[in-house]
PDB file of C-alpha atoms in Angstrom:
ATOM      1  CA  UNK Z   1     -14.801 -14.881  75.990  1.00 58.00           C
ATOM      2  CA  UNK Z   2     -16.718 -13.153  73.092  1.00 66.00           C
ATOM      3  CA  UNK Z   3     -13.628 -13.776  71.114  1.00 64.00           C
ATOM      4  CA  UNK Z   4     -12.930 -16.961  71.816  1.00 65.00           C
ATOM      5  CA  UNK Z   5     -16.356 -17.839  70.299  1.00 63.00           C
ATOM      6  CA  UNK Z   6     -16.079 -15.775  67.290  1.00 58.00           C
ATOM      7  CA  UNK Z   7     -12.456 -17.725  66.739  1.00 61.00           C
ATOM      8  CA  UNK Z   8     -14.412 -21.054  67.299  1.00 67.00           C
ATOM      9  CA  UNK Z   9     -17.069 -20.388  65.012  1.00 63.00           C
ATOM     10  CA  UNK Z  10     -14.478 -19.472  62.276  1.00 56.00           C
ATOM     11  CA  UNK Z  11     -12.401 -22.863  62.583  1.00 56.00           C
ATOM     12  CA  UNK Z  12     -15.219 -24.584  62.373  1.00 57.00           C
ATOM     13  CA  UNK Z  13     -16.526 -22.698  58.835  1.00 55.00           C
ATOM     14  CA  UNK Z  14     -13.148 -22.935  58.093  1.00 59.00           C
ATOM     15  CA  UNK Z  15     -13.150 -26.949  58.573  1.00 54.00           C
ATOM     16  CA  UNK Z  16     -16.429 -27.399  56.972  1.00 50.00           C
ATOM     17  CA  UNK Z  17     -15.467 -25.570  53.443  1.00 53.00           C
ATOM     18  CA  UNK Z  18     -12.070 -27.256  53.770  1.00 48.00           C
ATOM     19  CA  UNK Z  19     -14.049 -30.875  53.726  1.00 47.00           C
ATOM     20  CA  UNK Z  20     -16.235 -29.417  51.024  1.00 47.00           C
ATOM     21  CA  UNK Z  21     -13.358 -29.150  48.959  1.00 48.00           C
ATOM     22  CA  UNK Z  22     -11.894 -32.135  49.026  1.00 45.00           C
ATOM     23  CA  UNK Z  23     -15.064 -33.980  48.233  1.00 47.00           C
ATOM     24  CA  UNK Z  24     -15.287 -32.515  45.317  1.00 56.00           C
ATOM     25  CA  UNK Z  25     -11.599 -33.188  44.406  1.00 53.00           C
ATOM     26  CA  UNK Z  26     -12.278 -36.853  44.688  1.00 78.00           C
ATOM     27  CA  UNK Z  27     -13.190 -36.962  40.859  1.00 89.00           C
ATOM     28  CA  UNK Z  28     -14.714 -40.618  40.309  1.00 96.00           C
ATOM     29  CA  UNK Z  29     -12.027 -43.296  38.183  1.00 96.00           C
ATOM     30  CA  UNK Z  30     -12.553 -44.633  34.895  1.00 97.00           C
ATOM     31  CA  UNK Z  31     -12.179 -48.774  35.402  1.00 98.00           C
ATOM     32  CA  UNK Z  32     -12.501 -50.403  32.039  1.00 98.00           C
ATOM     33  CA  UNK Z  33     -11.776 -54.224  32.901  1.00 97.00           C
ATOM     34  CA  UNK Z  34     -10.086 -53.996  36.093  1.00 97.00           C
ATOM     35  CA  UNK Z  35      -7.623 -50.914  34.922  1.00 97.00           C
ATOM     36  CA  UNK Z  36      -7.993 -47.732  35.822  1.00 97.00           C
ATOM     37  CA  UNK Z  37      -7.199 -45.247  32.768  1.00 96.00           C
ATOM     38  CA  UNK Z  38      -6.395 -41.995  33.434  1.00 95.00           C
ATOM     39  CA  UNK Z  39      -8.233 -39.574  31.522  1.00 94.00           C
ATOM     40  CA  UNK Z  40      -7.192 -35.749  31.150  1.00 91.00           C
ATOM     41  CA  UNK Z  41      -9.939 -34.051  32.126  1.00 93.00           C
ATOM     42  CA  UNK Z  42     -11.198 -36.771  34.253  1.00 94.00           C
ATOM     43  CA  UNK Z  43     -14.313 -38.175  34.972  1.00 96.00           C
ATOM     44  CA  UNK Z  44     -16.930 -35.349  35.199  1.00 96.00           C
ATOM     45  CA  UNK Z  45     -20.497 -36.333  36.888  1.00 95.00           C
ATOM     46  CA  UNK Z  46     -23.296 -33.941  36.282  1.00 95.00           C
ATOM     47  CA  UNK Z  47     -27.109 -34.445  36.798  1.00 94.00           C
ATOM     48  CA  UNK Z  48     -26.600 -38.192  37.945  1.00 93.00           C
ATOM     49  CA  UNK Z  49     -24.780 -38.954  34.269  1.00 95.00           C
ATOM     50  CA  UNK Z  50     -21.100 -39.727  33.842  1.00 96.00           C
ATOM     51  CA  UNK Z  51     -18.907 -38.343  31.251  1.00 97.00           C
ATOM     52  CA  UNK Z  52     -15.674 -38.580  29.751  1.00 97.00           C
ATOM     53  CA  UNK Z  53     -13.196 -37.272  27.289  1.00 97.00           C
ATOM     54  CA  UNK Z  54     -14.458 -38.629  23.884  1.00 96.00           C
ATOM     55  CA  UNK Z  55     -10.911 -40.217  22.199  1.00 95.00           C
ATOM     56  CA  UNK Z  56      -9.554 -41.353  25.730  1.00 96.00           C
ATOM     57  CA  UNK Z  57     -12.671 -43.537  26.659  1.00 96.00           C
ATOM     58  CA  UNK Z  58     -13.699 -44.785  23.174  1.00 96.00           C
ATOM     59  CA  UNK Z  59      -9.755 -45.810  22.932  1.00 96.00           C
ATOM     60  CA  UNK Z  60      -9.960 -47.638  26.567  1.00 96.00           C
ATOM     61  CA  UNK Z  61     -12.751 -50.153  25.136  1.00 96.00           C
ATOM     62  CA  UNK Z  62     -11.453 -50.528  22.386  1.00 96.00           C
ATOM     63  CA  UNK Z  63     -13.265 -48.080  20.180  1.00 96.00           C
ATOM     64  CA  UNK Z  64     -11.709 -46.013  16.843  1.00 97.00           C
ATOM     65  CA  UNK Z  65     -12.934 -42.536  16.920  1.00 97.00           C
ATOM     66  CA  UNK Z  66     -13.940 -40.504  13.796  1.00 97.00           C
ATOM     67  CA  UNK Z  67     -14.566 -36.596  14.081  1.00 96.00           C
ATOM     68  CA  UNK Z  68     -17.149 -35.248  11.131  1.00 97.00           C
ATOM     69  CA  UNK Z  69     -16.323 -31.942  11.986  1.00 96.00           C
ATOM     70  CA  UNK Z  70     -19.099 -30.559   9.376  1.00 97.00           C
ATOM     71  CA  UNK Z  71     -21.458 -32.085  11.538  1.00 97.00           C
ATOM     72  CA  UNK Z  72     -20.344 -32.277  14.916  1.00 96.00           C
ATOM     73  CA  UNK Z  73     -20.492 -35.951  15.413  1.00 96.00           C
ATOM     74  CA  UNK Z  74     -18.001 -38.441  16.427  1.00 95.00           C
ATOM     75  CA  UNK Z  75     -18.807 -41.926  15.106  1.00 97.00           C
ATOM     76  CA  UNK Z  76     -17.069 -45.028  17.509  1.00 96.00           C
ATOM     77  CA  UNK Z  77     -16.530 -48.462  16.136  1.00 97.00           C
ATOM     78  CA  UNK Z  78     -15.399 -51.591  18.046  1.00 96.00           C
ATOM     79  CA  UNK Z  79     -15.255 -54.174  15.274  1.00 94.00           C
ATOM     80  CA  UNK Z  80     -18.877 -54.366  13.816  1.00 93.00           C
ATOM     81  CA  UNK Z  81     -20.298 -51.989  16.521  1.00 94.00           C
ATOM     82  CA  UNK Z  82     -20.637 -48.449  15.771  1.00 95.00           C
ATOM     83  CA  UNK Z  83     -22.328 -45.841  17.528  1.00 94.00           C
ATOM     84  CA  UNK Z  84     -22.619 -42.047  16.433  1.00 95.00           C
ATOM     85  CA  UNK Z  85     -22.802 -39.457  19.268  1.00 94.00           C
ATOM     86  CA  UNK Z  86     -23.390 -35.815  18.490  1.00 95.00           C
ATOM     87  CA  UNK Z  87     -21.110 -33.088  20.521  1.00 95.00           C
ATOM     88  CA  UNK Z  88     -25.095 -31.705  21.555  1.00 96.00           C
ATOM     89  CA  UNK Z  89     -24.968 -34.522  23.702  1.00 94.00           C
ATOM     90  CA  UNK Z  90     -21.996 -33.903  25.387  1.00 95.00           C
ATOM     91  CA  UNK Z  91     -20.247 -31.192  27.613  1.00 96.00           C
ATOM     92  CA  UNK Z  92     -17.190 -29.349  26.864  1.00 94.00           C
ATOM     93  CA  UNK Z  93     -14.637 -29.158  29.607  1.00 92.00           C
ATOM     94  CA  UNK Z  94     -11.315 -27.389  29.001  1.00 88.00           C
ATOM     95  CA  UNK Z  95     -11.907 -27.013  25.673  1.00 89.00           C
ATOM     96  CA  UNK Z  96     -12.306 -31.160  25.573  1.00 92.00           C
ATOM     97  CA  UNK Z  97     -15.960 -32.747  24.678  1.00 95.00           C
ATOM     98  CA  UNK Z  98     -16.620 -35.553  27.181  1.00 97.00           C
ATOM     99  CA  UNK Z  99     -19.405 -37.681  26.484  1.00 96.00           C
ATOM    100  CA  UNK Z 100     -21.923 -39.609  28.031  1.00 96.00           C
ATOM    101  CA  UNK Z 101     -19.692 -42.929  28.866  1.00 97.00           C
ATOM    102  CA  UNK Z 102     -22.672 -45.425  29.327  1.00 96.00           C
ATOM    103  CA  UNK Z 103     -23.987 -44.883  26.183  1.00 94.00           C
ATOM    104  CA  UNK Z 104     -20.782 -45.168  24.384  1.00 95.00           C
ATOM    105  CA  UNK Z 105     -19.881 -48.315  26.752  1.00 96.00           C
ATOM    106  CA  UNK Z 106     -23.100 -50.200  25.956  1.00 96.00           C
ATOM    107  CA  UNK Z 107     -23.754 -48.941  22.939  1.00 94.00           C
ATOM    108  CA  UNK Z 108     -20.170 -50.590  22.195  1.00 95.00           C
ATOM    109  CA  UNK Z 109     -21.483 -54.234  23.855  1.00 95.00           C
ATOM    110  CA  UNK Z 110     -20.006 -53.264  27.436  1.00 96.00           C
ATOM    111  CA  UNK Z 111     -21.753 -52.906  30.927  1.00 97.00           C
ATOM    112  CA  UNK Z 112     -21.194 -50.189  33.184  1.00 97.00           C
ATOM    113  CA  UNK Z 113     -21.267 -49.979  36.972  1.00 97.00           C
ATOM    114  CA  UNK Z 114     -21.284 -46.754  39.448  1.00 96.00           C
ATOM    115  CA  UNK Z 115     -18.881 -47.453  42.564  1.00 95.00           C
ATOM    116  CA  UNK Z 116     -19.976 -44.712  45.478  1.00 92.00           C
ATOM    117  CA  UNK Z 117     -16.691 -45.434  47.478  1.00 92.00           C
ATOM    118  CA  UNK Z 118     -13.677 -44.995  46.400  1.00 93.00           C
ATOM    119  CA  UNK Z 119     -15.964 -43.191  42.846  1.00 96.00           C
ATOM    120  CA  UNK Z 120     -15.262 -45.092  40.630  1.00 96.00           C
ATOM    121  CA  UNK Z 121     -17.188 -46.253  36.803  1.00 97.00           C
ATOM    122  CA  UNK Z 122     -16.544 -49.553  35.627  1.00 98.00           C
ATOM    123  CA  UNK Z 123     -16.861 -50.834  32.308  1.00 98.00           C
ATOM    124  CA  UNK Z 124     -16.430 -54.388  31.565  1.00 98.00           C
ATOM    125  CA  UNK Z 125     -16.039 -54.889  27.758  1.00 96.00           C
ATOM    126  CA  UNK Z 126     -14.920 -58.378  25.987  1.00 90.00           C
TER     127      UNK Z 126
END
């Protein structure tokens, strides 16, 4: 009987870290206009704020990317629109800086959307 218990109790901490990971596998999808764009790293959400990989989402609304190296800035123009976005304000994920993708969208004359279910952050950008 006592082992039967013990067995139970296992499944069911067994179950409940299995469902842990897979919620956070479901990494939220970058929408820009009604495609999703696949970004490598994806989507990363930390502290309520959304970020992605700094070439892959500027180039998804549009955006031409300039690195400054010397002092760690990219600068993002969409036609007339530019906005300048330090690495300091970004994270670095496998060696990749994402950035902050609401600024950059709005900054850029987009809006931007949180989806809870399936995760998903929209941009809509004319």
């Amino acid at each position: 009987m006592q082992k039967r218990s013990v067995f139970q109790i296992l499944l069911v901490v067994g179950g409940l870290g299995l469902l842990a990971g897979l919620a956070q596998a479901a990494a939220p999808e970058l929408v820009v206009n009604g495609q999703v764009i696949r970004t490598t790293p994806g989507i990363v959400v930390e502290e309520g704020i959304s970020y992605g990989p700094l070439r892959a989402t500027a180039e998804a609304v549009g955006g031409e990317v300039e690195w400054h190296a010397d002092q760690q800035m990219a600068v993002i123009c969409r036609g007339q629109q530019c906005v300048r976005i330090r690495a300091s304000e970004g994270i670095m994920r496998h060696n990749r800086l994402l950035l902050p993708i609401r600024k950059l969208a709005e900054s850029l004359g987009g809006t931007v959307a949180w989806v809870s279910s399936p995760p998903q952050v929209r941009i809509t950008i004319k």
